[in-house]
């Protein structure tokens, strides 16, 4: 299958202009950016460092997964958590942005025909593009976990983008009560590949899928970043196979590469 | 070939540069295949990341924090060791087609000399050695080499004896007097001084009520430190005959010009590349523009013009 997925395109710095910025619930934003020049196409899981153009405070670009990527148009879905993302959320259409990307290795095209996507809240972002990129060729099931009440606008937005997405919430107010890992474990089995994105504790738990005969588990990790291109070693992680840089060796890794060998029954 | 004119060519501390803009140590990949498109334009030379005798995993925990207009880093000199650098990384690094400045860090003088010996065995050209004296001297209880005159003197002298090539000393801004320490480096045989490295700072994680970094202190860089670095360059340039290379906070083309007017013969850019990989090219355009405006023919004519 040649969907071009997972292949790293060379990152470039681009100026962009904000096309729209829509609120998705209280704390999240869906934005679209028109680039001055095309970038390499990005695969699900690849990301961009996004910042307001020409501003030194906040300084660093914030790593965000591109949810939709065309030649000159990118979309992102992000949660407002601090200075950089609040600044991005305050921008109005026409505002100038600076973007570096596409960075890192995304999810490679799935080997099998059945794919399970497991996301914790904003971890859904890299999967939004995957679902459309994979189209009819692969049978995709998406599982989402959110804390609960207050996240309806977000889950409704996700349901609109990924019809049939399975909802889980900690308090049971939205979809099933429970966490997305437990839900996904009821679905995995031989021949199913699993991709995860969300809090690290959740990603670690996904290793249990191996016990159920799942052969391939891929996870997208997050670390604070400086350069985004493998130079500053801000994003290094210790793995059983040595030091790895999340920005260029990842962010998508084979579960075993970062967490070691899973326990098998 | 540099897209910039011959007016930007310069010789700095024994290294011929097409432009006076150098990529600082530790911020950019050594493999040019990872460089963003167009980011080599305007680059006159590149520094390697800080190399040590033995491989180092670097510091545990969080390694970078954004501050107001700056970043604090605590990478802890993660590198694969000088042997691996010479055997593997240097050849890819050389594809950049720019003079290579090898930055080294050391815990003891024996480490320093052994590291230099390995570098001497390299078949590929190393244009200069950049001695990072902001690392801890373990024989003096971990005190930074570059903040004590005898310590600095012993390191530069040892490096000078061991290395026949060009030697640059990258001073620590924590030195009590940048001018005196630059002079000391000159006296020990350095061909140039780089002024300077990161400024020690720290951050507290208020939620956890603990220092943010495992090592407590971390190095501050980026736009926030520019006025401090500019002052240090001014002091150093007033104290020595050898060239001073300005480094610290250069984030806009105008900053590089200011550094040169203050007395720097070349500049190094670091943190600003995190946000603008085309800064070296923009700096070159600004220098060319300024030369034309002032009717000058070469970047050398700009060095120290603000001191007249
Ligand atoms: C590869 C990758 C893809 C990501 N994709 C998305 C996405 O699509 N949508 C989304 O909402 N979030 C995403 N994140 C997380 C997002 O980058 C952080 O939430 C964001 O950087 C926080 O910035 P702030 O200004 O809100 O917080 P601040 O606290 O102001 O940030 C201060 C510094 O910490 C860094 N930082 C803080 N939290 C994180 C974190 N979790 N991960 C990385 N750096 C952090 C910031 O980048 C910044 O340098 C992604 C992270 C990575 C590494
Ligand atoms: C992430 C990071 C890693 C660095 N690593 C090194 C290093 O290995 N050796 C060194 O001499 N300086 C190192 N530095 C310091 C820079 O080379 C530079 O001197 C300093 O950051 C000030 O310049 P700037 O404000 O332009 O970044 C590092 C800086 C950063 C931000
Ligand atoms: S962010 Fe610089 S190496 Fe990953």
XYZ file of C-alpha atoms and ligand atoms in Angstrom:
661
model
C 0.000 0.000 0.000
C 1.422 3.358 -0.878
C -0.336 6.024 1.055
C 2.952 7.803 1.706
C 2.241 7.349 5.402
C 5.049 7.329 7.897
C 7.634 8.566 5.452
C 9.439 11.518 6.883
C 9.216 14.573 4.661
C 11.958 17.122 5.260
C 10.903 19.783 7.697
C 10.967 23.393 6.637
C 10.187 26.706 8.321
C 7.117 28.333 6.822
C 5.098 31.444 7.388
C 1.388 30.837 7.619
C -1.784 32.807 7.994
C -4.587 31.788 10.307
C -7.689 30.928 8.262
C -10.032 30.146 11.115
C -9.905 29.443 14.829
C -12.946 27.669 16.231
C -13.675 26.874 19.816
C -14.284 23.220 20.544
C -15.731 23.382 24.020
C -14.278 25.523 26.769
C -10.656 24.672 26.370
C -9.875 23.406 22.886
C -9.367 24.978 19.502
C -9.547 23.773 15.957
C -7.482 25.990 13.676
C -6.582 26.064 10.006
C -3.465 27.692 8.615
C -2.693 28.661 5.034
C 1.029 28.404 4.285
C 2.986 30.815 2.134
C 4.705 27.869 0.436
C 3.898 24.172 0.378
C 5.560 21.777 2.806
C 6.245 18.095 2.374
C 3.027 16.118 2.907
C 2.760 14.932 6.478
C 1.759 11.508 7.735
C -0.519 10.961 10.738
C 1.589 11.418 13.862
C 3.989 13.901 12.327
C 3.880 17.317 13.893
C 4.724 20.979 13.487
C 6.234 23.472 15.898
C 3.673 26.264 15.836
C 4.153 29.813 17.094
C 3.043 33.341 16.462
C 5.217 34.893 13.808
C 7.944 37.286 14.931
C 7.133 37.065 18.652
C 9.876 36.233 21.162
C 7.655 35.782 24.184
C 6.463 33.071 24.247
C 9.502 31.919 22.341
C 9.291 28.277 21.395
C 7.013 26.707 18.824
C 4.505 24.318 20.404
C 4.537 20.807 18.981
C 1.124 20.037 17.504
C 0.090 17.090 15.370
C -1.387 18.126 12.047
C -4.896 16.754 11.767
C -5.342 17.650 8.119
C -2.463 18.388 5.835
C -2.683 19.548 2.282
C 0.144 21.164 0.375
C -0.469 24.631 1.654
C -3.095 24.097 4.304
C -2.758 22.569 7.721
C -5.241 22.037 10.506
C -4.632 21.478 14.182
C -6.680 20.614 17.225
C -5.220 21.693 20.525
C -5.987 22.179 24.162
C -5.177 25.464 25.876
C -2.845 24.500 28.707
C -0.333 27.328 29.124
C 1.223 30.483 27.731
C 1.955 29.302 24.226
C -1.356 27.644 23.518
C -3.340 30.527 25.075
C -1.488 32.908 22.816
C -2.291 30.734 19.793
C -5.913 30.546 20.900
C -6.152 34.334 21.125
C -5.165 34.896 17.491
C -7.788 35.925 14.969
C -8.003 35.040 11.268
C -5.277 36.689 9.247
C -2.736 36.488 12.100
C 0.760 35.440 11.007
C 2.172 32.159 12.282
C 5.504 30.425 11.970
C 5.531 26.658 11.515
C 8.381 24.160 11.405
C 7.548 20.787 9.955
C 6.527 18.216 9.143
C 8.711 16.869 11.950
C 9.369 13.327 13.086
C 8.209 9.920 11.981
C 4.492 9.384 11.781
C 2.559 6.134 11.899
C 3.657 3.805 9.099
C 0.932 2.345 6.900
C -0.702 -0.511 8.830
C 0.362 -4.014 7.858
C -2.974 -5.668 8.501
C -6.479 -4.753 7.522
C -7.784 -4.048 10.988
C -6.624 -1.058 12.947
C -7.576 0.109 16.396
C -6.889 3.719 17.369
C -6.808 4.533 21.074
C -6.761 8.156 22.206
C -6.768 9.972 25.517
C -8.466 13.379 25.007
C -6.289 15.470 22.646
C -4.457 12.285 21.686
C -7.146 12.031 19.024
C -5.432 14.821 17.023
C -2.991 12.703 14.972
C -5.725 10.164 14.220
C -8.112 12.600 12.591
C -5.956 12.594 9.464
C -5.328 8.857 9.622
C -8.969 7.933 9.415
C -9.444 9.797 6.143
C -5.999 8.845 4.757
C -6.662 5.145 5.253
C -10.058 5.414 3.639
C -11.767 2.197 2.715
C -8.653 0.040 2.646
C -8.480 -0.582 6.350
C -11.153 -1.387 8.891
C -10.557 1.309 11.505
C -12.089 1.491 14.979
C -11.356 4.509 17.155
C -11.622 4.569 20.947
C -11.573 7.834 22.851
C -11.296 8.528 26.557
C -12.210 11.808 28.285
C -12.617 12.784 31.952
C -16.355 13.319 31.643
C -18.796 16.185 32.050
C -17.653 19.322 30.297
C -16.122 17.429 27.395
C -19.368 17.053 25.394
C -18.520 19.694 22.783
C -15.187 17.979 22.267
C -16.621 14.465 21.998
C -19.417 15.709 19.725
C -16.813 17.310 17.493
C -14.837 14.055 17.406
C -17.969 12.001 16.697
C -18.683 14.270 13.776
C -15.169 13.733 12.369
C -14.961 10.014 13.148
C -18.447 8.517 12.968
C -18.777 5.474 15.197
C -15.966 6.515 17.569
C -16.320 4.673 20.887
C -16.554 7.020 23.844
C -15.351 6.336 27.365
C -15.376 8.681 30.317
C -14.043 8.408 33.824
C -17.375 9.424 35.377
C -19.547 7.543 32.880
C -21.333 10.705 31.782
C -20.194 10.289 28.184
C -20.260 6.845 26.584
C -19.010 3.942 28.653
C -17.693 4.406 32.148
C -14.060 3.456 32.218
C -10.864 4.104 30.442
C -10.115 3.693 26.762
C -7.448 1.052 27.388
C -9.906 -1.362 28.993
C -12.364 -0.719 26.191
C -9.749 -1.282 23.509
C -8.573 -4.503 25.129
C -12.026 -5.972 24.536
C -11.510 -5.389 20.826
C -7.932 -6.407 20.143
C -6.869 -9.788 18.910
C -4.641 -11.439 16.365
C -4.518 -9.544 13.107
C -5.341 -6.198 14.697
C -2.819 -3.430 14.884
C -3.091 -0.840 17.621
C -2.043 2.805 17.593
C -2.117 4.882 20.768
C -1.758 8.558 21.617
C -2.397 10.159 24.985
C -0.940 10.254 28.502
C 2.155 8.108 28.943
C 0.579 5.966 31.665
C -2.184 5.086 29.226
C 0.327 4.248 26.501
C 2.211 1.946 28.827
C -1.012 0.078 29.654
C -1.555 -0.539 25.957
C 1.249 -3.112 26.158
C -1.403 -5.458 27.568
C -2.721 -5.760 24.015
C 0.173 -8.118 23.273
C -1.295 -10.586 25.783
C -4.410 -10.656 23.630
C -2.477 -11.660 20.564
C -2.098 -8.189 19.113
C 1.167 -8.177 17.151
C 1.849 -4.540 16.640
C 1.365 -1.664 19.077
C 2.573 1.798 18.066
C 2.515 4.783 20.399
C 3.071 8.501 19.929
C 5.087 10.110 22.743
C 5.309 13.692 23.971
C 8.317 15.551 25.292
C 9.221 19.197 25.669
C 11.089 20.318 22.603
C 13.573 22.937 21.477
C 14.632 22.479 17.877
C 12.203 19.761 16.762
C 14.759 18.393 14.303
C 17.138 16.267 16.354
C 19.800 18.815 17.273
C 19.328 19.995 20.854
C 18.612 16.705 22.653
C 15.930 18.355 24.796
C 13.501 15.577 23.946
C 15.750 12.571 24.670
C 14.292 9.487 26.279
C 16.054 6.457 27.700
C 14.919 3.268 25.991
C 16.062 -0.349 26.231
C 17.935 0.265 22.969
C 19.650 3.457 24.089
C 18.879 7.169 23.989
C 16.264 8.256 21.447
C 15.050 11.677 20.380
C 11.259 11.938 20.402
C 11.344 14.614 17.677
C 13.210 12.635 15.007
C 13.354 9.010 16.151
C 9.663 9.343 17.087
C 7.245 10.691 18.125
C 5.774 7.374 16.948
C 7.586 4.362 18.350
C 6.970 0.661 18.517
C 5.682 0.038 22.050
C 8.517 -2.430 22.741
C 11.124 0.060 21.639
C 10.233 2.404 24.496
C 8.705 0.233 27.191
C 10.667 -2.996 26.703
C 9.320 -6.501 26.366
C 5.716 -6.890 27.446
C 4.718 -9.626 29.882
C 3.072 -12.496 28.074
C 0.918 -15.202 29.579
C 29.149 28.195 -2.598
C 27.834 31.016 -0.510
C 25.042 33.006 -2.153
C 26.468 36.031 -0.389
C 29.108 38.363 -1.760
C 32.788 38.453 -0.977
C 32.224 41.402 1.361
C 31.182 38.935 4.083
C 34.324 36.806 3.795
C 36.518 37.007 6.794
C 39.281 35.244 8.654
C 38.599 34.715 12.315
C 41.187 33.305 14.650
C 42.840 31.375 11.824
C 39.634 30.063 10.221
C 38.525 31.322 6.798
C 34.796 31.937 6.757
C 32.510 32.747 3.814
C 30.284 34.583 6.259
C 30.782 35.574 9.899
C 27.786 33.527 11.101
C 28.509 30.314 12.967
C 26.028 27.749 14.259
C 26.647 27.482 18.028
C 27.330 24.210 19.803
C 24.572 21.897 20.960
C 21.543 23.315 19.218
C 21.577 21.885 15.702
C 21.871 18.351 14.339
C 25.335 17.264 13.274
C 23.754 15.399 10.386
C 22.966 18.001 7.690
C 20.317 15.623 6.305
C 18.210 16.743 9.262
C 18.610 20.449 8.605
C 15.469 22.244 7.492
C 15.441 23.368 3.914
C 17.467 26.533 3.333
C 19.031 26.621 6.778
C 22.611 26.274 5.527
C 22.366 29.546 3.616
C 24.507 32.190 5.211
C 26.216 29.778 7.593
C 29.972 30.353 7.693
C 30.902 27.483 10.017
C 29.254 24.951 12.306
C 30.147 23.883 15.840
C 29.734 20.287 16.893
C 27.745 19.479 19.986
C 29.833 19.323 23.148
C 31.947 16.156 22.935
C 33.446 14.279 25.839
C 36.003 11.505 26.050
C 33.427 8.876 26.988
C 29.811 8.666 25.803
C 27.323 10.418 28.082
C 23.579 9.874 28.366
C 23.066 13.411 29.597
C 20.834 14.541 32.454
C 17.725 12.706 33.608
C 14.390 14.447 33.926
C 13.137 17.479 32.112
C 15.814 19.156 30.012
C 14.303 22.365 28.716
C 11.981 25.017 30.067
C 10.804 28.141 28.367
C 11.338 31.389 30.269
C 10.389 34.939 29.350
C 11.987 35.300 25.900
C 14.450 32.544 26.589
C 15.058 28.942 27.482
C 16.762 27.176 30.337
C 18.479 23.967 29.322
C 19.973 21.125 31.260
C 20.980 18.662 28.572
C 24.038 17.461 30.460
C 26.328 16.999 27.457
C 24.608 13.966 26.008
C 26.933 12.701 23.249
C 28.290 9.458 21.894
C 31.879 10.201 22.847
C 34.754 11.553 20.806
C 35.741 8.177 19.298
C 32.282 7.719 17.836
C 32.324 11.313 16.625
C 35.560 10.826 14.704
C 34.600 7.384 13.399
C 30.955 8.036 12.503
C 29.512 11.486 12.958
C 32.242 13.654 11.500
C 31.887 12.398 7.936
C 28.161 13.216 7.783
C 28.831 16.508 9.535
C 31.430 17.349 6.884
C 28.710 17.175 4.217
C 27.619 20.579 5.424
C 30.598 21.800 3.394
C 31.447 24.398 6.025
C 34.426 24.669 8.353
C 33.842 22.425 11.343
C 34.533 23.702 14.824
C 34.738 20.867 17.326
C 33.425 21.782 20.765
C 34.821 19.724 23.637
C 34.000 19.424 27.327
C 36.077 17.637 29.974
C 36.081 16.797 33.657
C 39.844 16.483 34.159
C 42.931 17.674 32.297
C 43.731 14.056 31.408
C 40.286 13.771 29.798
C 40.954 16.936 27.865
C 44.308 15.770 26.538
C 42.991 12.322 25.638
C 40.029 13.838 23.810
C 42.351 16.067 21.820
C 44.544 13.053 20.958
C 41.531 11.277 19.470
C 40.644 14.346 17.433
C 44.213 14.556 16.137
C 43.723 11.111 14.622
C 40.826 12.334 12.465
C 41.360 12.011 8.733
C 38.785 14.731 8.118
C 39.574 18.346 8.641
C 38.750 20.043 11.917
C 39.041 23.797 11.407
C 39.248 24.708 15.074
C 38.838 23.291 18.524
C 36.372 25.160 20.740
C 37.150 24.573 24.374
C 33.994 24.670 26.503
C 35.138 25.818 29.937
C 31.613 25.988 31.385
C 31.776 22.320 32.364
C 32.643 21.223 35.909
C 36.211 20.522 36.986
C 35.770 17.349 39.040
C 39.196 17.682 40.610
C 38.063 20.968 42.144
C 34.783 19.706 43.538
C 32.871 20.305 40.347
C 33.584 24.020 40.135
C 33.319 25.320 36.587
C 36.729 25.513 34.858
C 35.997 28.919 33.453
C 35.263 30.823 36.665
C 38.612 30.457 38.364
C 41.762 31.957 36.797
C 44.152 29.104 37.690
C 41.650 26.519 36.572
C 41.088 28.270 33.246
C 44.802 28.753 32.746
C 45.539 25.078 33.349
C 42.861 23.994 30.879
C 43.819 26.372 28.082
C 47.509 25.587 28.555
C 46.853 21.842 28.411
C 44.703 22.216 25.312
C 47.314 24.447 23.693
C 50.081 21.889 24.311
C 48.001 18.993 23.043
C 46.471 20.617 19.954
C 48.574 22.077 17.126
C 45.556 23.369 15.239
C 43.457 26.455 15.872
C 42.198 26.817 19.438
C 39.171 28.880 20.437
C 38.170 29.217 24.082
C 34.445 29.548 24.781
C 34.262 31.547 27.987
C 31.739 31.170 30.742
C 29.633 34.264 31.465
C 29.904 33.282 35.122
C 33.570 34.358 35.064
C 34.095 37.228 37.503
C 35.638 39.375 34.744
C 35.121 38.442 31.119
C 37.863 40.861 30.018
C 40.474 39.324 32.320
C 39.520 35.786 31.413
C 39.691 36.612 27.710
C 43.147 38.092 28.259
C 44.206 35.014 30.184
C 43.079 32.787 27.310
C 45.009 34.945 24.877
C 48.076 34.687 27.083
C 47.809 30.889 27.070
C 47.852 30.797 23.285
C 44.195 30.790 22.182
C 43.611 32.120 18.652
C 40.155 33.482 19.552
C 37.689 33.666 22.413
C 33.985 32.945 22.140
C 31.916 35.123 24.481
C 30.099 33.214 25.701
C 28.145 30.259 26.896
C 24.757 30.112 28.706
C 24.025 32.078 31.900
C 23.245 30.048 35.008
C 19.652 30.276 36.090
C 16.971 28.089 37.555
C 13.259 27.392 37.665
C 10.982 26.082 40.395
C 8.088 23.735 39.807
C 5.578 25.363 42.147
C 3.147 22.447 42.106
C 5.793 19.967 43.168
C 7.518 22.619 45.300
C 10.881 21.539 43.932
C 13.508 22.843 41.554
C 12.371 22.115 38.031
C 15.652 20.538 36.939
C 17.272 17.539 38.601
C 20.556 19.466 38.518
C 18.821 22.486 40.093
C 20.665 25.076 37.958
C 20.392 25.270 34.193
C 21.778 27.423 31.373
C 19.792 30.422 30.164
C 19.961 31.413 26.495
C 17.886 33.116 23.837
C 16.735 36.738 23.324
C 16.588 37.328 27.090
C 20.380 37.212 27.451
C 21.320 39.357 24.451
C 22.065 42.632 26.322
C 24.181 40.718 28.850
C 26.152 38.960 26.125
C 26.610 42.210 24.217
C 28.120 43.827 27.288
C 30.428 40.844 27.797
C 31.581 41.031 24.165
C 32.270 44.735 24.554
C 34.421 44.044 27.625
C 36.310 41.160 26.044
C 36.966 43.047 22.802
C 38.397 45.911 24.847
C 40.788 43.555 26.610
C 42.335 41.397 23.869
C 44.039 41.580 20.477
C 42.805 38.180 19.321
C 39.344 38.023 17.729
C 36.253 37.799 19.897
C 33.337 35.727 18.631
C 30.039 37.007 20.000
C 27.479 34.516 21.217
C 24.383 34.855 23.363
C 20.825 35.751 22.523
C 21.321 36.830 18.919
C 17.784 36.509 17.616
C 17.355 39.167 14.960
C 19.680 40.230 12.146
C 20.223 43.576 13.904
C 21.528 41.785 17.016
C 24.365 40.223 15.032
C 25.277 43.605 13.577
C 25.314 45.130 17.085
C 27.646 42.384 18.307
C 30.048 43.038 15.443
C 29.919 46.801 15.994
C 30.703 46.117 19.665
C 33.862 44.291 18.647
C 32.955 40.751 17.646
C 34.712 39.456 14.521
C 32.040 36.830 14.001
C 28.919 35.633 15.778
C 27.476 32.333 16.873
C 23.730 31.763 16.849
C 22.084 29.107 18.992
C 18.627 29.199 20.532
C 17.211 31.526 17.874
C 17.582 28.688 15.369
C 14.869 26.866 17.315
C 12.459 29.428 15.977
C 14.065 30.635 12.745
C 16.298 28.350 10.738
C 16.829 31.109 8.172
C 18.354 33.544 10.644
C 21.938 33.086 9.316
C 20.807 34.156 5.840
C 18.864 37.119 7.253
C 21.922 38.191 9.242
C 24.033 38.112 6.084
C 21.515 40.238 4.208
C 21.471 42.748 7.071
C 25.282 42.934 7.147
C 25.431 43.456 3.377
C 22.739 46.116 3.600
C 24.592 47.941 6.344
C 27.916 47.767 4.480
C 26.304 49.303 1.398
C 24.575 51.990 3.429
C 27.819 52.992 5.140
C 29.892 52.677 1.956
C 32.130 49.975 3.439
C 33.526 47.034 1.517
C 34.081 44.291 4.024
C 32.590 42.954 7.221
C 36.013 43.369 8.832
C 35.468 47.139 8.551
C 32.473 46.851 10.872
C 34.267 45.098 13.713
C 34.319 47.372 16.753
C 33.031 50.457 14.898
C 30.811 51.331 17.846
C 33.948 51.735 19.973
C 35.412 54.603 17.965
C 4.763 15.382 18.977
C 3.736 16.125 19.794
C 2.477 16.360 19.259
C 1.530 17.030 20.008
N 0.296 17.246 19.440
C -0.630 17.902 20.140
C -1.917 18.186 19.542
O -2.175 17.860 18.380
N -2.830 18.842 20.306
C -2.552 19.247 21.591
O -3.414 19.840 22.233
N -1.354 19.009 22.149
C -0.385 18.361 21.468
N 0.850 18.145 22.043
C 1.108 18.685 23.391
C 1.412 20.177 23.252
O 2.595 20.364 22.525
C 1.563 20.832 24.625
O 0.331 20.753 25.280
C 1.948 22.292 24.488
O 3.249 22.409 23.969
C 1.885 22.998 25.807
O 2.207 24.338 25.595
P 1.548 25.510 26.463
O 1.994 26.784 25.904
O 0.097 25.267 26.560
O 2.124 25.200 27.884
P 3.315 25.881 28.689
O 3.251 25.282 30.019
O 3.272 27.355 28.582
O 4.540 25.336 27.913
C 5.839 25.582 28.354
C 6.773 24.696 27.596
O 6.509 23.350 27.904
C 6.258 22.611 26.739
N 5.224 21.601 27.045
C 4.307 21.663 28.023
N 3.539 20.556 28.015
C 3.991 19.789 26.993
C 3.612 18.529 26.467
N 2.617 17.809 26.969
N 4.292 18.048 25.402
C 5.308 18.751 24.869
N 5.716 19.951 25.347
C 5.060 20.458 26.382
C 5.820 23.620 25.718
O 6.002 23.216 24.381
C 6.675 24.796 26.094
O 7.959 24.675 25.562
C 1.823 17.482 21.320
C 3.091 17.273 21.840
C 4.046 16.602 21.100
C 5.392 16.390 21.660
C 20.009 23.021 24.157
C 21.355 23.667 24.223
C 22.509 22.869 24.235
C 23.773 23.444 24.299
N 24.878 22.645 24.294
C 26.118 23.211 24.339
C 27.296 22.414 24.325
O 27.226 21.176 24.233
N 28.508 23.033 24.391
C 28.618 24.401 24.465
O 29.732 24.928 24.506
N 27.518 25.180 24.469
C 26.276 24.614 24.407
N 25.164 25.420 24.423
C 25.321 26.877 24.494
C 25.162 27.521 23.123
O 26.127 27.028 22.212
C 25.291 29.052 23.233
O 26.586 29.365 23.679
C 24.307 29.652 24.215
O 23.063 29.016 24.094
C 24.110 31.142 24.045
O 23.734 31.485 22.750
P 22.223 31.601 22.243
O 21.504 32.531 23.168
O 22.331 32.129 20.838
O 21.672 30.233 22.283
C 23.890 24.859 24.355
C 22.742 25.653 24.348
C 21.472 25.081 24.270
C 20.264 25.969 24.260
S 13.671 18.865 20.184
Fe 15.745 19.190 19.711
S 16.432 17.148 19.579
Fe 14.327 16.871 19.801
